[in-house]
Amino acid sequence: MNTMIVNSIIIPVVGAGIGTILEIGRRQLKGYLDSKQDLIQKQQEAIKQSMGIELYNKDKQVVQEAVKTVEQLGKEFDWDGTLKHSKVLEFVAGKTGLSDTEIYNTIKATVLEVNKYKTVQK
């Protein structure tokens, strides 16, 4: 009789209890890992964005340096604005990942900055 009670009642109850505890533990672990996975994905996105910003700033710096160089050469050789613009485009061709509009806007901003320093020094 005792063997029958143990085999038919206690073992299934203990098995169900252990199964329940294991399932609760599995769900807790899965939730923890999922939360960490979200954090990892957010960190990866932040890294991608910062790399994109750094690359943009580097490309922008290339254009600015080209503009400053051409402005100096333009002063020495008395170049007009169109020739200076085309020389800048020659210097930065294939060296940046910027669009034509971004390059144009950077050129304009840098020329304004260079010209601002010219008027201050006069």
XYZ file of C-alpha atoms in Angstrom:
122
model
C 0.000 0.000 0.000
C 2.799 2.443 0.902
C 4.555 1.699 -2.339
C 1.371 2.301 -4.243
C 0.809 5.683 -2.525
C 4.390 6.698 -3.191
C 4.240 5.604 -6.838
C 0.826 7.009 -7.654
C 0.680 10.222 -5.589
C 3.951 11.446 -4.113
C 6.257 10.899 -7.109
C 3.918 12.728 -9.577
C 3.410 15.590 -7.071
C 7.164 15.922 -6.461
C 7.798 15.672 -10.220
C 5.229 18.394 -10.913
C 6.778 20.591 -8.186
C 10.278 20.166 -9.607
C 8.966 20.806 -13.131
C 7.230 23.983 -11.937
C 10.358 25.239 -10.177
C 12.479 24.531 -13.275
C 9.975 26.322 -15.528
C 9.902 29.371 -13.231
C 13.701 29.407 -13.201
C 13.833 29.095 -17.004
C 11.439 32.008 -17.465
C 13.402 34.173 -15.034
C 16.652 33.379 -16.829
C 15.079 34.035 -20.234
C 13.733 37.392 -19.029
C 17.127 38.349 -17.670
C 18.902 37.360 -20.891
C 16.315 39.187 -23.008
C 16.794 42.375 -20.980
C 20.554 42.101 -21.418
C 20.103 41.456 -25.133
C 18.101 44.686 -25.444
C 20.894 46.539 -23.639
C 23.497 45.000 -25.955
C 21.468 45.985 -29.019
C 21.103 49.558 -27.741
C 24.842 49.748 -27.109
C 25.559 48.449 -30.604
C 23.245 51.064 -32.110
C 24.938 53.802 -30.077
C 28.331 52.639 -31.325
C 27.107 52.614 -34.918
C 25.726 56.124 -34.527
C 28.890 57.443 -32.902
C 30.980 55.845 -35.643
C 28.747 57.512 -38.197
C 29.166 60.873 -36.487
C 32.929 60.419 -36.297
C 33.093 59.477 -39.977
C 30.946 62.480 -40.912
C 33.171 64.803 -38.872
C 36.289 63.316 -40.463
C 34.837 63.770 -43.963
C 33.807 67.304 -43.105
C 37.339 68.018 -41.857
C 38.757 66.762 -45.185
C 36.535 69.217 -47.079
C 37.407 72.082 -44.721
C 41.133 71.473 -45.090
C 40.764 71.340 -48.878
C 38.868 74.630 -48.866
C 41.503 76.322 -46.698
C 44.275 75.009 -48.932
C 42.528 76.178 -52.094
C 41.774 79.566 -50.546
C 45.473 80.006 -49.811
C 46.440 78.891 -53.322
C 43.725 81.118 -54.761
C 45.233 84.082 -52.957
C 48.678 83.323 -54.317
C 47.588 82.675 -57.915
C 44.620 85.076 -58.039
C 41.990 82.427 -58.775
C 38.317 83.292 -59.111
C 35.583 81.614 -57.059
C 34.578 79.110 -59.739
C 38.130 77.842 -60.183
C 38.594 77.566 -56.414
C 35.336 75.620 -56.110
C 36.354 73.171 -58.842
C 39.791 72.717 -57.239
C 38.171 71.848 -53.911
C 35.955 69.301 -55.653
C 39.064 67.796 -57.291
C 40.789 67.488 -53.916
C 37.849 65.822 -52.144
C 36.684 63.617 -55.029
C 36.406 60.054 -53.729
C 37.862 60.906 -50.318
C 34.602 61.403 -48.451
C 31.270 59.691 -48.084
C 29.407 62.989 -48.104
C 26.705 63.795 -50.603
C 27.170 66.611 -53.120
C 24.847 68.822 -51.113
C 26.763 68.206 -47.877
C 30.065 68.950 -49.636
C 28.635 72.137 -51.145
C 27.262 73.315 -47.789
C 30.556 72.546 -46.049
C 32.466 74.463 -48.718
C 30.179 77.467 -48.312
C 30.456 77.423 -44.525
C 34.239 77.102 -44.590
C 34.618 79.878 -47.147
C 32.466 82.129 -44.976
C 34.641 81.260 -41.984
C 37.861 81.950 -43.910
C 36.487 85.227 -45.256
C 35.381 86.222 -41.747
C 38.974 85.894 -40.575
C 40.161 87.976 -43.555
C 37.864 90.859 -42.653
C 38.840 90.726 -38.976
C 42.561 90.875 -39.783
C 42.253 93.885 -42.175
